[in-house]
C-alpha atoms as an extended CHARMM CRD file, in Angstrom:
* protein
*
       141  EXT
         1         1  GLN       CA             19.1840000000       75.3780000000      244.2400000000  PROA      1               0.0000000000
         2         2  PRO       CA             16.1830000000       76.7510000000      246.3840000000  PROA      2               0.0000000000
         3         3  ALA       CA             18.5530000000       77.9090000000      249.2860000000  PROA      3               0.0000000000
         4         4  THR       CA             20.7180000000       79.9410000000      246.9490000000  PROA      4               0.0000000000
         5         5  ALA       CA             17.2150000000       81.3310000000      245.5800000000  PROA      5               0.0000000000
         6         6  ILE       CA             16.1310000000       82.4810000000      248.8830000000  PROA      6               0.0000000000
         7         7  LYS       CA             18.8590000000       84.1490000000      250.0750000000  PROA      7               0.0000000000
         8         8  HSD       CA             19.3310000000       86.1050000000      246.9390000000  PROA      8               0.0000000000
         9         9  ILE       CA             15.8240000000       86.7520000000      247.0460000000  PROA      9               0.0000000000
        10        10  GLU       CA             15.7970000000       87.8690000000      250.8280000000  PROA      10              0.0000000000
        11        11  GLN       CA             18.7900000000       90.4130000000      250.1290000000  PROA      11              0.0000000000
        12        12  GLN       CA             15.7660000000       92.8340000000      249.7290000000  PROA      12              0.0000000000
        13        13  PRO       CA             13.2130000000       93.4270000000      252.0340000000  PROA      13              0.0000000000
        14        14  ASP       CA             10.1830000000       91.9970000000      251.3370000000  PROA      14              0.0000000000
        15        15  SER       CA              8.1430000000       94.4450000000      251.2470000000  PROA      15              0.0000000000
        16        16  ASP       CA              9.9450000000       95.4920000000      247.8120000000  PROA      16              0.0000000000
        17        17  TRP       CA              9.3110000000       92.2330000000      246.2160000000  PROA      17              0.0000000000
        18        18  PRO       CA              7.3160000000       92.1440000000      242.9680000000  PROA      18              0.0000000000
        19        19  ILE       CA              4.6720000000       89.2280000000      242.7610000000  PROA      19              0.0000000000
        20        20  SER       CA              7.7180000000       87.3750000000      240.6670000000  PROA      20              0.0000000000
        21        21  SER       CA             10.2690000000       87.3890000000      243.7270000000  PROA      21              0.0000000000
        22        22  TRP       CA              7.0140000000       86.3580000000      245.7920000000  PROA      22              0.0000000000
        23        23  VAL       CA              6.1280000000       83.2010000000      243.1930000000  PROA      23              0.0000000000
        24        24  ALA       CA              9.7740000000       82.4280000000      243.5330000000  PROA      24              0.0000000000
        25        25  TRP       CA             10.4930000000       82.3980000000      246.9640000000  PROA      25              0.0000000000
        26        26  SER       CA              7.6910000000       80.5360000000      247.9760000000  PROA      26              0.0000000000
        27        27  LYS       CA              8.3890000000       77.9650000000      245.4270000000  PROA      27              0.0000000000
        28        28  ALA       CA             11.9320000000       77.7040000000      246.5920000000  PROA      28              0.0000000000
        29        29  LYS       CA             10.6390000000       77.6850000000      250.5030000000  PROA      29              0.0000000000
        30        30  LEU       CA              8.3270000000       74.6690000000      249.4600000000  PROA      30              0.0000000000
        31        31  ALA       CA             10.8990000000       72.7450000000      248.1210000000  PROA      31              0.0000000000
        32        32  LEU       CA             12.7280000000       72.7720000000      251.1890000000  PROA      32              0.0000000000
        33        33  GLN       CA              9.1300000000       71.8210000000      253.2390000000  PROA      33              0.0000000000
        34        34  GLN       CA              9.2060000000       75.3620000000      254.8530000000  PROA      34              0.0000000000
        35        35  GLY       CA              5.2320000000       76.0910000000      253.8590000000  PROA      35              0.0000000000
        36        36  ASN       CA              5.0940000000       77.7970000000      257.5370000000  PROA      36              0.0000000000
        37        37  ASP       CA              7.2750000000       80.6980000000      256.2990000000  PROA      37              0.0000000000
        38        38  ILE       CA              5.5160000000       81.2550000000      253.2230000000  PROA      38              0.0000000000
        39        39  LEU       CA              2.1290000000       81.2240000000      255.5450000000  PROA      39              0.0000000000
        40        40  ALA       CA              3.9690000000       83.8030000000      257.7360000000  PROA      40              0.0000000000
        41        41  ARG       CA              5.0500000000       86.0370000000      255.6300000000  PROA      41              0.0000000000
        42        42  LEU       CA              3.1010000000       86.1300000000      252.4230000000  PROA      42              0.0000000000
        43        43  ALA       CA              0.0720000000       85.5620000000      254.1880000000  PROA      43              0.0000000000
        44        44  PRO       CA              0.0570000000       89.2780000000      255.6380000000  PROA      44              0.0000000000
        45        45  GLU       CA              1.0770000000       90.5340000000      252.3470000000  PROA      45              0.0000000000
        46        46  ILE       CA             -1.9910000000       90.1270000000      250.7360000000  PROA      46              0.0000000000
        47        47  ALA       CA             -4.8490000000       89.5600000000      253.4980000000  PROA      47              0.0000000000
        48        48  ASN       CA             -6.4280000000       92.9910000000      253.2010000000  PROA      48              0.0000000000
        49        49  ASN       CA             -6.1150000000       92.2930000000      249.5670000000  PROA      49              0.0000000000
        50        50  PRO       CA             -9.4730000000       92.5190000000      247.8320000000  PROA      50              0.0000000000
        51        51  ALA       CA             -8.4400000000       90.9230000000      244.8040000000  PROA      51              0.0000000000
        52        52  PRO       CA             -5.4410000000       88.9500000000      245.5290000000  PROA      52              0.0000000000
        53        53  ASN       CA             -2.9570000000       87.5910000000      242.9760000000  PROA      53              0.0000000000
        54        54  ASP       CA             -3.7230000000       84.1700000000      241.6290000000  PROA      54              0.0000000000
        55        55  SER       CA              0.1130000000       82.5990000000      242.3540000000  PROA      55              0.0000000000
        56        56  ALA       CA              0.2780000000       84.2630000000      245.6160000000  PROA      56              0.0000000000
        57        57  LEU       CA             -3.1890000000       82.4010000000      246.6270000000  PROA      57              0.0000000000
        58        58  LEU       CA             -1.3470000000       79.6960000000      244.6500000000  PROA      58              0.0000000000
        59        59  TYR       CA              1.3160000000       79.2270000000      246.8440000000  PROA      59              0.0000000000
        60        60  LEU       CA             -0.4030000000       79.8820000000      250.2710000000  PROA      60              0.0000000000
        61        61  ALA       CA             -3.2180000000       77.2690000000      249.1930000000  PROA      61              0.0000000000
        62        62  LEU       CA              0.4090000000       75.1950000000      248.6530000000  PROA      62              0.0000000000
        63        63  ALA       CA              1.8260000000       75.8130000000      251.5860000000  PROA      63              0.0000000000
        64        64  GLU       CA             -1.2810000000       74.7420000000      253.5390000000  PROA      64              0.0000000000
        65        65  GLN       CA             -1.3090000000       71.7760000000      252.2210000000  PROA      65              0.0000000000
        66        66  GLN       CA              2.0580000000       71.0570000000      252.9820000000  PROA      66              0.0000000000
        67        67  THR       CA              1.7650000000       72.4180000000      256.7740000000  PROA      67              0.0000000000
        68        68  GLY       CA             -1.4880000000       70.6440000000      257.0920000000  PROA      68              0.0000000000
        69        69  GLU       CA             -2.5770000000       74.0920000000      258.4690000000  PROA      69              0.0000000000
        70        70  GLY       CA             -6.2350000000       75.2510000000      257.7680000000  PROA      70              0.0000000000
        71        71  LYS       CA             -8.4000000000       75.5540000000      254.6480000000  PROA      71              0.0000000000
        72        72  LYS       CA             -8.2000000000       79.5910000000      254.1490000000  PROA      72              0.0000000000
        73        73  TRP       CA             -6.5260000000       79.8430000000      251.1570000000  PROA      73              0.0000000000
        74        74  THR       CA             -7.0920000000       76.5730000000      249.7150000000  PROA      74              0.0000000000
        75        75  THR       CA            -10.6410000000       77.6410000000      249.6510000000  PROA      75              0.0000000000
        76        76  ALA       CA            -10.0240000000       81.2640000000      248.3230000000  PROA      76              0.0000000000
        77        77  MET       CA             -7.9380000000       79.5640000000      245.3900000000  PROA      77              0.0000000000
        78        78  ALA       CA            -10.9930000000       77.3260000000      244.8430000000  PROA      78              0.0000000000
        79        79  GLN       CA            -13.3150000000       80.0360000000      244.4080000000  PROA      79              0.0000000000
        80        80  ARG       CA            -10.6140000000       82.0240000000      242.2330000000  PROA      80              0.0000000000
        81        81  VAL       CA            -10.8900000000       79.3110000000      240.1960000000  PROA      81              0.0000000000
        82        82  PHE       CA            -14.2460000000       78.2490000000      240.2660000000  PROA      82              0.0000000000
        83        83  ILE       CA            -14.9710000000       82.2420000000      239.0590000000  PROA      83              0.0000000000
        84        84  ARG       CA            -12.5150000000       82.0030000000      236.2840000000  PROA      84              0.0000000000
        85        85  GLU       CA            -14.4800000000       78.9730000000      234.7810000000  PROA      85              0.0000000000
        86        86  GLN       CA            -17.4980000000       80.8880000000      234.6730000000  PROA      86              0.0000000000
        87        87  ARG       CA            -16.2590000000       83.7640000000      232.7680000000  PROA      87              0.0000000000
        88        88  GLY       CA            -14.1740000000       81.5630000000      230.7690000000  PROA      88              0.0000000000
        89        89  ASP       CA            -11.2880000000       83.7400000000      232.3090000000  PROA      89              0.0000000000
        90        90  THR       CA             -7.8390000000       81.7340000000      230.9760000000  PROA      90              0.0000000000
        91        91  THR       CA             -5.8730000000       84.9170000000      232.2040000000  PROA      91              0.0000000000
        92        92  HSD       CA             -3.7190000000       82.3960000000      234.8710000000  PROA      92              0.0000000000
        93        93  ALA       CA             -4.1890000000       78.9190000000      233.2250000000  PROA      93              0.0000000000
        94        94  ALA       CA             -0.8760000000       78.1730000000      234.6300000000  PROA      94              0.0000000000
        95        95  GLU       CA             -2.0210000000       78.8610000000      238.0900000000  PROA      95              0.0000000000
        96        96  VAL       CA             -5.3930000000       77.3260000000      237.5220000000  PROA      96              0.0000000000
        97        97  ALA       CA             -3.4990000000       73.9330000000      236.1090000000  PROA      97              0.0000000000
        98        98  LEU       CA             -1.5270000000       73.5940000000      239.5110000000  PROA      98              0.0000000000
        99        99  TYR       CA             -4.3530000000       74.1540000000      241.4130000000  PROA      99              0.0000000000
       100       100  TYR       CA             -6.0210000000       71.1560000000      239.9350000000  PROA      100             0.0000000000
       101       101  LEU       CA             -2.7680000000       69.3810000000      239.7400000000  PROA      101             0.0000000000
       102       102  HSD       CA             -1.9670000000       69.9080000000      243.2060000000  PROA      102             0.0000000000
       103       103  LEU       CA             -4.8430000000       71.1520000000      245.3350000000  PROA      103             0.0000000000
       104       104  ALA       CA             -8.1720000000       69.4280000000      243.9830000000  PROA      104             0.0000000000
       105       105  ALA       CA             -5.6680000000       66.2000000000      242.5480000000  PROA      105             0.0000000000
       106       106  GLU       CA             -7.6440000000       66.3250000000      238.6910000000  PROA      106             0.0000000000
       107       107  PRO       CA             -5.0480000000       65.8440000000      236.5460000000  PROA      107             0.0000000000
       108       108  GLN       CA             -7.4700000000       65.6440000000      233.3580000000  PROA      108             0.0000000000
       109       109  GLN       CA             -8.8100000000       69.1410000000      234.2700000000  PROA      109             0.0000000000
       110       110  ALA       CA             -4.9030000000       70.2250000000      234.6780000000  PROA      110             0.0000000000
       111       111  LEU       CA             -4.2550000000       68.8380000000      231.9150000000  PROA      111             0.0000000000
       112       112  HSD       CA             -7.0840000000       71.2250000000      229.8210000000  PROA      112             0.0000000000
       113       113  TRP       CA             -5.8130000000       74.2030000000      231.8490000000  PROA      113             0.0000000000
       114       114  ALA       CA             -2.0540000000       73.6170000000      230.7550000000  PROA      114             0.0000000000
       115       115  ASN       CA             -2.9000000000       73.2580000000      227.6690000000  PROA      115             0.0000000000
       116       116  ILE       CA             -4.8370000000       76.5640000000      227.5570000000  PROA      116             0.0000000000
       117       117  ASN       CA             -1.8570000000       78.0080000000      229.2470000000  PROA      117             0.0000000000
       118       118  TRP       CA              0.6030000000       76.4320000000      226.5220000000  PROA      118             0.0000000000
       119       119  GLN       CA             -1.8730000000       77.7990000000      223.8480000000  PROA      119             0.0000000000
       120       120  GLN       CA             -1.0600000000       81.1390000000      225.1150000000  PROA      120             0.0000000000
       121       121  ALA       CA              2.3690000000       81.7230000000      226.8520000000  PROA      121             0.0000000000
       122       122  LYS       CA              4.4680000000       79.0660000000      225.3850000000  PROA      122             0.0000000000
       123       123  SER       CA              7.5020000000       79.8270000000      227.3660000000  PROA      123             0.0000000000
       124       124  PHE       CA             10.3940000000       76.8520000000      228.5840000000  PROA      124             0.0000000000
       125       125  ASN       CA              8.2250000000       76.6960000000      231.8870000000  PROA      125             0.0000000000
       126       126  ASP       CA              4.8950000000       76.6770000000      230.1460000000  PROA      126             0.0000000000
       127       127  GLU       CA              6.0040000000       73.7480000000      228.2810000000  PROA      127             0.0000000000
       128       128  GLN       CA              7.7020000000       71.8650000000      231.4850000000  PROA      128             0.0000000000
       129       129  LEU       CA              4.4140000000       72.0100000000      233.1720000000  PROA      129             0.0000000000
       130       130  LEU       CA              2.3120000000       70.9020000000      230.1410000000  PROA      130             0.0000000000
       131       131  SER       CA              5.0970000000       67.9500000000      230.1210000000  PROA      131             0.0000000000
       132       132  LYS       CA              4.6120000000       67.0880000000      233.7390000000  PROA      132             0.0000000000
       133       133  ILE       CA              1.0140000000       67.3160000000      233.7000000000  PROA      133             0.0000000000
       134       134  ARG       CA              0.6300000000       64.6280000000      230.4890000000  PROA      134             0.0000000000
       135       135  GLN       CA              2.8370000000       62.4290000000      232.1050000000  PROA      135             0.0000000000
       136       136  LEU       CA              0.7700000000       62.5770000000      235.4750000000  PROA      136             0.0000000000
       137       137  ALA       CA             -2.5510000000       62.4140000000      233.0830000000  PROA      137             0.0000000000
       138       138  ALA       CA             -1.5880000000       59.6650000000      230.9670000000  PROA      138             0.0000000000
       139       139  ALA       CA             -0.3090000000       57.4540000000      234.0360000000  PROA      139             0.0000000000
       140       140  GLU       CA             -3.4940000000       57.8380000000      235.6320000000  PROA      140             0.0000000000
       141       141  SER       CA             -5.7550000000       57.1100000000      232.7540000000  PROA      141             0.0000000000
């Protein structure tokens, strides 16, 4: 229920939201085709942050993709993924998997990162992500 999630989260001022609330709110907004709201509200929160959270970058990039408004955040997320790969940094493997799945359209790379994420995290959401990407990667083969 995306609308219910948004209503619940928006009971608090967004200046008080932790990143987990921004992520949940952004997921719900994307589900309702409201990517413009993400760009309008989340972008100013992280625009001056020299090292924005990977999840924030991902959802801003997904909002750009949904709205067709620019490539600023998509480029920033691509650069973040490149840096993580160069460093062998698997800290945000789920976000990298989602980047490859939705933004770069590389299901095999998405599967690689979803497997790394599953090895590290093993939550229900991580299992769902891996299962979804496995199905998509198999369909592509």
